[in-house]
XYZ file of C-alpha atoms in Angstrom:
735
model
C 16.026 -9.548 24.875
C 15.421 -12.279 27.417
C 18.451 -14.318 26.218
C 20.944 -13.644 29.155
C 23.912 -14.973 27.246
C 23.729 -12.009 24.835
C 25.690 -9.817 27.275
C 28.266 -12.335 28.507
C 29.369 -14.233 25.449
C 32.670 -13.151 24.222
C 32.886 -11.138 20.946
C 35.302 -13.457 19.299
C 34.242 -17.164 19.654
C 34.666 -19.911 17.191
C 31.930 -22.570 16.836
C 34.345 -25.086 18.262
C 34.989 -23.256 21.470
C 32.996 -23.913 24.672
C 31.204 -20.919 26.314
C 31.670 -21.069 30.041
C 28.268 -19.914 30.940
C 25.629 -22.565 30.315
C 22.131 -22.254 28.745
C 19.466 -20.331 30.663
C 16.929 -22.879 31.764
C 15.483 -20.937 34.975
C 15.984 -23.827 37.337
C 15.187 -21.535 40.141
C 11.665 -21.055 38.863
C 11.212 -24.796 38.221
C 12.433 -25.796 41.608
C 10.257 -23.145 43.341
C 7.191 -24.564 41.555
C 8.221 -28.173 42.886
C 8.286 -26.505 46.400
C 4.801 -25.169 45.777
C 6.018 -21.492 45.167
C 4.096 -19.822 42.338
C 5.451 -16.454 41.433
C 3.121 -13.337 41.064
C 3.653 -11.024 38.136
C 2.566 -7.367 37.874
C 1.377 -5.211 35.007
C 0.958 -1.549 34.704
C -2.165 0.320 33.568
C -1.241 -0.236 29.870
C -0.791 -3.837 30.128
C 2.965 -3.950 30.131
C 4.961 -6.492 32.223
C 6.773 -4.843 35.233
C 8.596 -5.740 38.364
C 8.402 -7.718 40.580
C 9.136 -10.890 38.625
C 8.748 -9.098 35.232
C 12.297 -9.824 34.164
C 12.101 -13.492 35.566
C 9.036 -14.094 33.359
C 10.583 -12.851 30.436
C 13.644 -15.000 30.789
C 11.566 -17.952 31.504
C 9.610 -17.489 28.273
C 12.903 -17.182 26.528
C 14.088 -20.462 27.739
C 10.868 -22.146 26.864
C 10.623 -20.895 23.360
C 14.220 -21.918 22.747
C 13.377 -25.404 23.923
C 10.030 -25.788 22.051
C 10.380 -23.821 18.816
C 12.951 -24.759 16.120
C 15.217 -21.939 14.924
C 14.172 -22.706 11.312
C 10.586 -21.262 11.992
C 10.164 -18.101 10.244
C 6.594 -17.456 10.627
C 5.283 -17.261 14.166
C 1.624 -17.410 13.019
C 2.059 -20.669 11.500
C -0.728 -22.878 12.788
C 1.648 -25.783 13.010
C 3.159 -24.202 16.033
C -0.119 -24.196 18.140
C 0.718 -27.214 19.879
C 4.146 -25.978 20.949
C 2.520 -22.517 21.871
C 0.010 -24.346 24.062
C 2.750 -26.264 25.864
C 4.631 -22.833 26.435
C 1.514 -21.234 28.033
C 0.861 -24.280 30.061
C 4.249 -24.199 31.586
C 3.934 -20.433 32.180
C 0.801 -20.882 34.199
C 2.325 -23.757 36.186
C 5.027 -21.290 37.546
C 3.382 -17.951 37.588
C 0.254 -16.564 38.849
C -1.075 -15.221 35.599
C -4.594 -14.407 34.147
C -5.817 -16.069 31.006
C -6.164 -12.592 29.301
C -2.453 -12.261 29.383
C -1.897 -14.968 26.982
C -1.756 -12.773 23.944
C 0.868 -10.643 25.400
C 3.113 -13.662 26.443
C 2.849 -15.294 23.042
C 3.903 -12.026 21.289
C 6.762 -11.804 23.695
C 7.760 -15.460 22.798
C 7.868 -14.589 19.110
C 9.915 -11.536 19.750
C 12.342 -13.556 21.935
C 12.612 -16.266 19.219
C 13.463 -13.676 16.554
C 16.080 -12.251 19.008
C 17.683 -15.780 19.432
C 17.910 -16.356 15.766
C 19.564 -12.947 15.387
C 21.993 -13.806 18.064
C 22.904 -17.071 16.526
C 23.471 -15.450 13.260
C 25.530 -12.540 14.510
C 27.754 -14.523 16.962
C 28.485 -17.574 14.944
C 27.825 -16.947 11.223
C 29.509 -13.663 10.688
C 33.125 -12.367 10.917
C 34.228 -9.065 12.314
C 33.345 -7.474 8.848
C 29.831 -9.001 8.689
C 30.611 -11.671 6.066
C 29.082 -15.209 6.184
C 30.997 -17.921 7.963
C 30.159 -21.495 7.485
C 30.422 -22.416 11.141
C 29.559 -25.855 12.612
C 26.823 -26.085 15.256
C 28.073 -24.609 18.647
C 28.353 -27.303 21.116
C 26.624 -25.322 23.757
C 23.400 -25.495 21.785
C 23.513 -29.034 20.619
C 20.808 -29.902 23.228
C 18.551 -27.423 21.684
C 19.323 -27.379 17.880
C 19.574 -30.381 15.702
C 22.269 -30.759 13.081
C 19.524 -30.611 10.219
C 18.080 -27.572 11.797
C 21.446 -25.844 11.915
C 22.123 -26.617 8.271
C 18.660 -25.332 7.297
C 19.229 -22.312 9.351
C 22.637 -21.496 7.596
C 21.242 -22.322 4.151
C 18.436 -19.610 4.750
C 21.072 -17.062 5.823
C 23.136 -17.533 2.675
C 19.807 -16.863 0.423
C 20.331 -13.805 -1.828
C 16.932 -12.512 -0.953
C 17.338 -12.863 2.788
C 20.940 -11.248 2.489
C 19.444 -8.338 0.521
C 16.581 -7.792 3.079
C 19.087 -8.320 6.085
C 21.540 -5.603 4.650
C 18.764 -3.207 4.131
C 17.412 -3.722 7.870
C 21.030 -3.572 9.042
C 21.723 -0.375 7.136
C 18.424 1.179 8.570
C 19.374 0.298 12.208
C 22.975 1.069 11.962
C 22.838 4.763 12.874
C 19.735 5.829 14.628
C 19.253 9.486 15.079
C 18.061 9.016 18.752
C 19.529 5.784 19.976
C 17.832 3.928 22.959
C 20.274 3.949 26.033
C 18.587 1.803 28.607
C 19.922 -1.647 27.455
C 17.409 -4.421 28.252
C 15.154 -2.288 30.376
C 11.907 -1.743 28.391
C 9.703 1.196 28.626
C 7.284 -0.204 31.147
C 9.949 -1.073 33.809
C 11.652 2.226 32.948
C 8.624 4.133 33.735
C 8.100 2.237 36.810
C 11.595 3.291 37.977
C 11.109 6.998 37.234
C 10.686 9.582 40.072
C 8.061 11.542 37.919
C 6.108 8.425 37.997
C 5.964 8.211 41.819
C 5.168 11.922 42.281
C 2.463 11.818 39.517
C -1.166 11.235 40.082
C -1.593 10.051 36.372
C -1.817 6.442 35.405
C 0.967 6.721 32.950
C 3.652 9.340 31.881
C 3.286 11.083 28.573
C 4.951 9.228 25.660
C 7.509 12.031 24.976
C 8.709 12.128 28.707
C 9.379 8.428 28.517
C 10.970 8.820 25.083
C 13.476 11.407 26.485
C 14.261 9.307 29.466
C 15.011 6.265 27.349
C 17.723 8.282 25.601
C 19.653 9.611 28.515
C 22.970 7.621 28.991
C 25.207 7.084 31.944
C 26.149 10.843 31.947
C 22.683 11.539 32.946
C 22.435 14.518 30.411
C 20.339 14.109 27.345
C 21.737 15.217 23.978
C 20.700 18.472 22.498
C 18.801 16.792 19.633
C 16.729 14.922 22.038
C 16.006 17.928 24.046
C 14.818 19.676 21.089
C 12.335 17.011 20.298
C 11.065 16.861 23.838
C 10.728 20.671 23.977
C 8.740 20.723 20.782
C 6.516 17.874 22.161
C 5.963 19.857 25.179
C 4.748 22.799 23.102
C 2.528 20.614 21.133
C 1.018 19.153 24.274
C -0.185 22.588 25.224
C -1.675 23.370 21.892
C -3.381 20.150 20.798
C -6.658 18.719 22.009
C -6.499 15.627 24.356
C -7.627 13.460 21.615
C -4.569 14.252 19.596
C -2.141 13.713 22.342
C -1.139 10.232 21.420
C 0.416 11.629 18.136
C 2.429 14.348 19.851
C 5.715 12.616 19.698
C 5.399 11.432 16.120
C 4.593 15.184 15.180
C 7.593 16.410 16.910
C 9.746 13.809 15.171
C 7.953 14.324 11.872
C 7.636 10.705 11.313
C 4.401 8.761 10.546
C 2.334 6.906 13.252
C 2.147 3.267 12.414
C -0.807 1.160 13.338
C -0.384 -1.490 16.147
C 2.215 0.488 18.149
C 2.360 3.682 20.189
C 5.611 5.506 19.750
C 7.358 6.052 23.139
C 5.340 3.537 24.962
C 7.218 0.257 24.140
C 6.286 -3.274 23.708
C 2.869 -4.344 24.653
C 1.016 -1.043 24.152
C -1.105 -0.538 21.086
C -3.528 2.249 20.164
C -6.396 -0.285 20.922
C -5.288 -0.869 24.379
C -4.962 2.747 25.106
C -8.549 3.403 23.826
C -9.827 0.589 25.916
C -8.361 2.307 28.974
C -10.211 5.539 28.295
C -13.469 4.396 29.200
C -15.780 1.264 29.727
C -16.700 -0.799 26.697
C -19.945 0.120 25.020
C -23.106 -1.966 25.656
C -24.790 -4.221 23.113
C -27.480 -1.713 22.721
C -24.986 1.002 22.150
C -23.118 -1.009 19.644
C -26.316 -1.948 17.844
C -27.426 1.719 17.588
C -24.062 2.721 16.353
C -24.195 -0.108 13.684
C -27.539 1.098 12.544
C -26.320 4.546 12.226
C -23.177 3.334 10.249
C -25.365 1.233 8.083
C -27.753 4.207 7.276
C -24.688 6.422 6.418
C -23.283 3.589 4.195
C -26.648 3.317 2.348
C -26.666 6.965 1.744
C -23.165 7.072 0.423
C -24.067 4.082 -1.859
C -27.259 5.872 -3.132
C -25.179 9.047 -3.818
C -22.503 7.158 -5.915
C -25.096 5.165 -7.855
C -26.903 8.461 -8.638
C -23.577 10.037 -9.846
C -22.925 7.045 -12.177
C -26.429 6.990 -13.605
C -26.870 10.560 -14.063
C -27.521 11.840 -17.549
C -25.946 15.245 -17.920
C -28.129 17.652 -16.241
C -29.010 21.289 -17.276
C -25.646 23.434 -16.440
C -27.505 26.805 -17.180
C -30.944 28.296 -17.164
C -32.824 27.654 -20.259
C -33.589 31.284 -21.034
C -29.756 31.961 -21.135
C -28.857 29.536 -23.757
C -26.989 30.942 -26.805
C -27.550 34.455 -25.217
C -24.929 34.507 -22.452
C -21.499 33.162 -23.394
C -20.015 30.656 -20.978
C -17.306 32.539 -19.085
C -14.334 30.094 -19.779
C -15.106 29.390 -23.471
C -14.106 32.226 -25.736
C -16.455 33.737 -28.221
C -16.211 32.415 -31.561
C -14.681 29.091 -32.743
C -11.970 27.425 -30.615
C -10.021 24.108 -30.808
C -11.363 21.906 -27.953
C -11.131 18.388 -26.077
C -14.348 16.561 -25.576
C -15.042 14.642 -22.376
C -17.460 12.110 -20.799
C -17.974 11.341 -17.169
C -19.810 8.010 -17.360
C -19.217 5.320 -16.523
C -15.786 6.807 -15.638
C -14.138 10.175 -16.371
C -12.073 10.456 -19.736
C -11.473 12.333 -23.016
C -13.224 10.807 -25.946
C -12.585 13.268 -28.761
C -11.124 16.430 -30.164
C -12.697 19.043 -32.303
C -13.874 22.678 -32.489
C -16.536 24.453 -30.089
C -18.817 27.175 -31.923
C -19.687 29.559 -29.128
C -21.534 31.884 -31.296
C -24.870 33.785 -30.427
C -27.994 32.364 -31.938
C -26.250 29.412 -33.484
C -28.511 26.440 -34.308
C -27.882 22.711 -34.658
C -29.519 21.356 -37.903
C -32.089 24.114 -37.755
C -32.954 23.271 -34.047
C -32.109 24.952 -30.874
C -29.341 23.307 -28.782
C -30.412 21.227 -25.643
C -29.916 22.922 -22.456
C -26.540 23.469 -21.096
C -24.951 22.608 -24.544
C -22.734 24.101 -27.282
C -22.331 23.050 -30.785
C -19.117 21.371 -31.608
C -17.557 19.698 -34.614
C -15.873 16.293 -34.047
C -12.462 16.042 -35.810
C -10.707 13.142 -34.011
C -12.177 10.195 -32.204
C -10.021 9.369 -29.205
C -12.512 6.536 -28.039
C -14.375 5.829 -31.232
C -17.032 3.782 -29.595
C -17.847 6.127 -26.862
C -21.745 7.035 -27.025
C -22.525 10.613 -27.796
C -24.261 12.611 -24.900
C -26.762 13.641 -27.404
C -27.107 11.585 -30.495
C -27.662 13.245 -33.727
C -31.082 12.797 -35.164
C -30.166 14.121 -38.753
C -26.991 12.038 -39.285
C -27.895 8.987 -37.235
C -24.635 9.146 -35.450
C -24.697 7.601 -32.044
C -20.947 7.161 -31.368
C -17.904 9.539 -31.442
C -16.485 7.774 -34.398
C -19.679 8.223 -36.401
C -19.854 12.026 -35.521
C -16.366 12.709 -37.006
C -16.864 15.507 -39.595
C -20.324 16.532 -38.297
C -21.753 18.704 -35.846
C -23.312 17.487 -32.473
C -24.363 19.081 -29.054
C -21.958 18.678 -26.197
C -22.572 19.588 -22.557
C -20.659 22.920 -21.778
C -19.140 21.518 -18.643
C -17.506 18.654 -20.545
C -15.920 20.942 -23.278
C -12.240 21.966 -22.603
C -10.744 24.621 -24.790
C -7.158 24.059 -25.948
C -5.245 21.441 -23.878
C -6.838 22.085 -20.602
C -8.393 19.273 -18.504
C -11.844 19.708 -16.884
C -12.176 19.092 -13.110
C -14.884 17.307 -11.160
C -17.557 19.654 -9.731
C -18.032 19.935 -6.088
C -21.916 20.621 -6.723
C -24.326 18.090 -5.565
C -25.342 17.094 -8.951
C -21.702 16.021 -9.821
C -21.350 18.253 -12.885
C -17.837 18.465 -14.051
C -16.777 22.143 -14.811
C -13.526 22.954 -16.623
C -10.088 24.148 -15.499
C -9.338 27.950 -15.914
C -9.119 28.455 -19.695
C -5.791 27.497 -21.371
C -3.316 30.308 -22.084
C -2.489 28.831 -25.524
C -3.548 31.382 -28.167
C -5.360 30.551 -31.414
C -2.212 31.161 -33.496
C -0.429 28.525 -31.531
C -3.170 26.077 -31.886
C -3.240 26.600 -35.686
C 0.549 26.295 -35.911
C 0.358 22.999 -34.084
C -2.635 21.525 -35.996
C -1.709 18.871 -38.545
C -3.977 18.063 -41.444
C -3.871 14.273 -40.908
C -5.821 13.046 -38.018
C -3.502 10.101 -37.448
C -0.304 12.491 -37.337
C -2.118 14.719 -34.871
C -2.806 11.656 -32.544
C 0.835 10.733 -32.603
C 1.989 14.232 -31.742
C -0.804 14.658 -28.905
C 1.718 13.952 -26.177
C 4.510 15.784 -27.392
C 2.653 19.078 -28.187
C 0.817 18.896 -24.784
C 4.076 18.478 -23.061
C 5.620 21.498 -24.735
C 2.662 23.727 -23.806
C 3.056 22.659 -20.186
C 6.567 23.593 -20.253
C 6.191 26.835 -21.773
C 3.395 27.878 -19.504
C 5.252 26.857 -16.450
C 2.125 25.333 -14.984
C 1.421 21.596 -14.185
C -2.010 20.477 -15.408
C -3.631 17.720 -13.413
C -6.957 16.392 -13.118
C -8.459 17.923 -10.084
C -10.768 15.474 -7.988
C -13.269 15.696 -5.399
C -11.601 15.431 -1.888
C -12.323 11.967 -0.681
C -13.914 11.319 2.707
C -12.942 8.769 5.316
C -16.597 7.472 5.628
C -16.005 4.077 4.260
C -12.922 3.487 6.405
C -14.837 4.545 9.420
C -17.793 2.176 8.462
C -15.357 -0.667 7.779
C -13.494 -0.249 11.003
C -16.762 -0.147 13.000
C -17.967 -3.260 11.232
C -14.780 -5.132 11.869
C -14.824 -4.192 15.708
C -17.835 -6.519 15.877
C -16.213 -9.613 14.434
C -13.364 -11.881 15.275
C -10.958 -10.388 12.755
C -9.254 -7.990 15.258
C -8.502 -11.062 17.511
C -6.982 -13.226 14.651
C -9.727 -14.134 12.453
C -9.600 -14.054 8.736
C -11.938 -13.919 5.675
C -11.693 -15.099 1.986
C -12.192 -12.997 -1.078
C -12.746 -15.179 -4.036
C -10.624 -14.434 -6.997
C -12.007 -15.793 -10.192
C -9.730 -17.192 -13.120
C -10.264 -14.218 -15.341
C -8.128 -12.215 -12.909
C -4.891 -13.890 -12.568
C -5.461 -17.000 -14.739
C -6.227 -19.329 -11.886
C -9.184 -19.581 -9.360
C -8.550 -19.259 -5.655
C -9.732 -17.614 -2.393
C -7.583 -14.642 -1.194
C -7.417 -14.631 2.499
C -7.227 -11.281 4.351
C -6.933 -10.546 8.119
C -6.596 -7.814 10.652
C -3.068 -7.076 9.536
C -4.324 -6.198 6.139
C -7.031 -3.902 7.314
C -4.535 -2.021 9.686
C -2.321 -1.360 6.711
C -4.973 0.656 5.042
C -6.446 2.151 8.277
C -3.130 3.235 9.595
C -1.274 4.055 6.269
C 1.331 1.558 6.388
C 3.256 -0.274 3.599
C 0.583 -2.421 2.027
C 1.176 -6.102 1.477
C 0.170 -8.552 -1.318
C -3.332 -9.339 0.180
C -4.406 -5.616 -0.090
C -2.901 -5.292 -3.626
C -4.707 -8.545 -4.883
C -8.067 -7.547 -3.453
C -7.780 -3.946 -4.941
C -7.102 -5.747 -8.369
C -10.283 -7.598 -7.760
C -12.050 -4.100 -7.397
C -10.355 -2.899 -10.656
C -11.483 -6.019 -12.309
C -15.127 -5.866 -11.120
C -15.638 -2.153 -11.340
C -13.629 -0.868 -14.293
C -12.774 -3.688 -16.421
C -15.622 -6.053 -16.884
C -18.329 -3.389 -17.023
C -16.625 -1.499 -19.909
C -15.488 -4.808 -21.712
C -11.710 -3.690 -20.799
C -10.842 -7.330 -19.865
C -10.382 -7.896 -23.619
C -7.610 -5.318 -23.623
C -6.006 -5.474 -20.285
C -4.976 -8.159 -17.887
C -3.259 -8.955 -14.694
C -0.352 -11.214 -13.463
C -0.318 -12.359 -9.783
C 2.304 -10.462 -7.740
C 2.495 -13.440 -5.438
C 3.917 -15.469 -8.442
C 5.840 -12.851 -10.196
C 8.330 -11.118 -7.808
C 11.934 -10.779 -7.264
C 12.060 -13.409 -4.625
C 10.571 -16.129 -6.782
C 12.520 -15.013 -9.910
C 15.911 -15.564 -7.862
C 14.666 -18.902 -6.367
C 12.409 -20.391 -8.860
C 12.694 -18.708 -12.322
C 11.351 -21.697 -14.185
C 8.052 -21.453 -12.141
C 7.631 -17.717 -12.848
C 8.619 -18.090 -16.627
C 6.200 -20.989 -17.104
C 3.266 -18.892 -15.298
C 3.875 -15.640 -17.277
C 4.220 -17.436 -20.677
C 1.108 -19.560 -20.122
C -0.885 -16.274 -19.516
C 0.436 -14.594 -22.500
C -0.099 -17.617 -24.789
C -3.708 -17.844 -23.677
C -4.253 -14.307 -25.033
C -1.903 -14.547 -28.083
C -4.316 -13.647 -30.627
C -5.157 -10.128 -29.592
C -3.255 -6.975 -28.475
C -3.344 -6.787 -24.739
C -1.650 -4.754 -22.025
C -0.826 -7.011 -18.929
C -0.095 -5.346 -15.509
C 2.484 -6.799 -13.149
C 2.498 -5.327 -9.705
C 6.158 -6.257 -8.919
C 7.595 -6.451 -5.438
C 11.389 -6.341 -5.071
C 11.210 -7.460 -1.543
C 10.572 -4.093 0.139
C 9.183 -1.856 -2.735
C 6.238 -1.964 -5.260
C 6.616 -0.891 -8.772
C 4.627 -1.559 -11.992
C 5.494 -3.427 -15.110
C 3.006 -3.029 -17.951
C 3.747 -5.412 -20.794
C 2.361 -5.451 -24.454
C 3.575 -8.850 -25.562
C 2.521 -8.410 -29.232
C 4.451 -5.082 -29.682
C 7.279 -6.381 -27.298
C 7.189 -3.320 -25.149
C 7.627 -3.053 -21.441
C 6.576 -0.065 -19.525
C 8.586 0.448 -16.341
C 6.824 2.712 -13.771
C 8.785 3.231 -10.434
C 7.749 5.718 -7.851
C 11.321 5.867 -6.554
C 12.677 7.032 -9.966
C 14.897 3.771 -10.407
C 15.170 2.054 -13.656
C 15.076 -1.516 -14.743
C 18.950 -1.815 -14.340
C 18.423 -1.813 -10.599
C 16.811 -5.276 -10.996
C 18.616 -7.154 -13.631
C 17.213 -10.650 -12.827
C 13.744 -9.215 -13.464
C 14.677 -7.792 -16.769
C 16.413 -11.016 -18.125
C 13.364 -13.166 -17.175
C 10.771 -10.709 -18.743
C 12.924 -10.611 -22.012
C 13.320 -14.431 -21.893
C 9.514 -14.758 -21.613
C 8.833 -12.256 -24.526
C 11.376 -14.138 -26.656
C 9.735 -17.506 -25.964
C 6.286 -15.941 -26.590
C 7.587 -14.746 -29.956
C 9.023 -18.197 -30.738
C 5.835 -19.979 -29.862
C 3.698 -17.675 -32.120
C 6.183 -18.542 -34.846
C 6.857 -14.779 -35.588
C 9.727 -14.417 -37.879
C 12.307 -11.542 -37.157
C 15.333 -10.427 -38.661
C 18.629 -11.003 -36.682
C 18.561 -7.443 -35.616
C 15.022 -7.591 -34.602
C 15.616 -10.649 -32.477
C 16.624 -8.285 -29.552
C 13.819 -5.565 -30.404
C 12.159 -5.726 -27.097
C 11.574 -2.192 -25.977
C 11.857 -1.130 -22.257
C 10.262 2.317 -21.587
C 10.856 4.110 -18.364
C 7.877 6.270 -17.711
C 8.119 9.555 -15.870
C 5.354 8.718 -13.417
C 4.463 10.483 -10.179
C 7.024 10.165 -7.564
C 6.466 9.174 -3.834
C 7.880 11.392 -1.093
C 8.018 9.070 1.702
C 9.013 5.340 2.155
C 5.424 3.998 2.509
C 3.357 5.123 -0.468
C 4.823 2.804 -3.162
C 1.947 0.345 -2.950
C -0.557 3.077 -3.276
C 1.329 4.705 -6.321
C 1.470 1.326 -8.004
C -2.292 0.891 -7.753
C -3.070 4.246 -8.941
C -0.749 3.739 -12.134
C -3.050 0.883 -12.991
C -6.210 2.848 -12.101
C -5.119 5.716 -14.273
C -4.505 3.543 -17.187
C -7.767 1.661 -17.002
C -9.628 4.994 -16.636
C -8.256 6.063 -19.912
C -8.413 2.579 -21.470
C -5.314 3.161 -23.477
C -2.841 0.442 -24.368
C 0.121 3.031 -24.799
C 1.549 4.738 -21.852
C 3.307 7.961 -22.729
C 6.917 8.328 -21.671
C 5.984 11.416 -19.639
C 2.869 9.766 -18.270
C -0.820 10.542 -19.183
C -1.408 14.267 -19.749
C -4.677 13.842 -17.990
C -3.169 12.595 -14.773
C 0.352 14.036 -15.102
C 1.792 15.447 -11.730
C 5.035 15.549 -9.528
C 3.528 13.281 -6.932
C 0.023 12.062 -5.853
C -1.529 13.977 -3.066
C -2.714 12.601 0.130
C -6.228 12.919 -1.036
C -5.404 10.861 -4.150
C -3.875 8.253 -1.972
C -7.005 8.302 0.304
C -9.221 7.872 -2.730
C -7.499 4.360 -3.218
C -8.233 3.558 0.434
C -11.904 4.549 0.222
C -12.404 2.522 -2.992
C -10.966 -0.562 -1.343
C -12.820 -0.214 1.981
C -16.068 0.464 0.129
C -15.537 -2.714 -1.942
C -14.714 -4.775 1.134
C -17.982 -3.544 2.600
C -19.826 -4.517 -0.603
C -18.246 -7.979 -0.520
C -19.549 -8.268 3.216
C -16.118 -9.457 4.397
C -17.179 -8.636 7.904
C -20.103 -11.079 8.105
């Protein structure tokens, strides 16, 4: 930090005591300017501030920001600060010989120094030795910088429960770093400048892992064994990886993710973008135009491929001459219990029955269509689903109408036993099945129930028992996603003002959250998806718009499902403005009080995403948390949801017994669990996507059999990213 008093203020000072050292105002710089002395500043090849005068400029910016920006400012990007930022930049240029292109660096540094100043004030004056809050008066030393009103507002913010919770989390995270930085206020840029290796090297900069190791060498001059181990591993990786991969060597050696917007081991001011710029000259307009045309052509091809996949009527899966003569290899000869699937407009199970794989069999005196087998439909899981081949003799066109009769069904959409078919990798997007279930016919007969309703109720428990007995996890296999849409979107964005601070609006119509507004997205949101960071509410909201446009409306699912806005229903607002949250949720529920509906609440706890799915008619709350917590972790959340459901019941004038007054049911769903600290948002989005894909209002306690797994794979997470990027391209957000 540029705040010089951080090192010299004594550790135990009350708010009433004077601190001998005065506030840093950099009089030497100002007096030099009066005499016509303008200081030169230097930058290294990666755009970092170095000596001479690097430390002086940093301290000068710190003094300016403390004078011009109030300590109550929590958002450095607030446009109301533009006038003050302009004044800071103007003062910098008056005292230092600095190029206009360095403004971005200086403004980022100013924001960092302001955060450091606020942290210093909080730690020094508002906490005791044990870290407990102290209601201290405004220190006299800072009366010229901070007004009494600002100090009171600053203290009030530090007492806020949400702030304290986040602060405690961050403090715990930073309390015991595995590899602590040991160079004090010397940043990576000035550290690299002072290293003998740099003076002897012909390279423009030292490798990140070399700097990282040096930054962790203390006064003894000997690095710790753990640090040396990481350094040696980095050296080995540097010899085996291609030059294009070297920027990730340190992250690979540490086994940690590489975050966008920073380069590990390089320090403040170095970004992946700035490094890539240094590798070669910027492309010409002609090159950019050619690149754009190539990307557009690739995008059009992807769109045509997806449209063809969605509109394909089931193609022949086998040669016509072999129909009913050669048995399908994964369907046993004879009559077997089976599940019946459809793949358009989305992939799901629509019924159950029996498949008749018998040589020479006919369907109503006619030969079966190519690639089909004869099935009898016993149960309609999705009653209104259209039959792939409507029956001419029985006039049946839906699965419900076909119950009790025989129909033709594509072989690649028939699954024997309880297995789930997987999506094909063939170019016609056929959907073959998993390996045949190991469940015997005797087991199926023992588990079969005579009543269709009873069989539906036992579906989940029977399937779960078979999974446990077979020792195998049955999941829906999916085509491995590509990164083409992400690449296209990234290329398009590079040609806009978004990377330099521009933003775009995505319209959110009233049917999504119950109110009409424009959702703003900017470069930070795109970088979250491109760089696999924790996603924020802007990405979540725009993906919900994707679900609404692509899954809900085309299939009339908006009559059965709904969303509540995560920006309105979250832990922060529940703690601070519970009446506002209650009023909003109750209004949405009452607007839909006449039909059973499942409402999704993407719920943010302040640093973690989870999903609540509420069926207000049945008074059931499904709780899906990829960290494995239960609702007792967030008691304020549960109290508010229970209160809303009780008010909903009262306004519908539903009479309940005294025992039934507290009959709200909370169900913790054994959903897939994340294996890092980043994926919670993506998992939460997939929970909603899975539920909508199946179109079911009831979520099984052990999750949907079709999507059951211990965790979502990287490919399944990437599929969410690709869908979001494709949707952003379709919305033309880069225009």
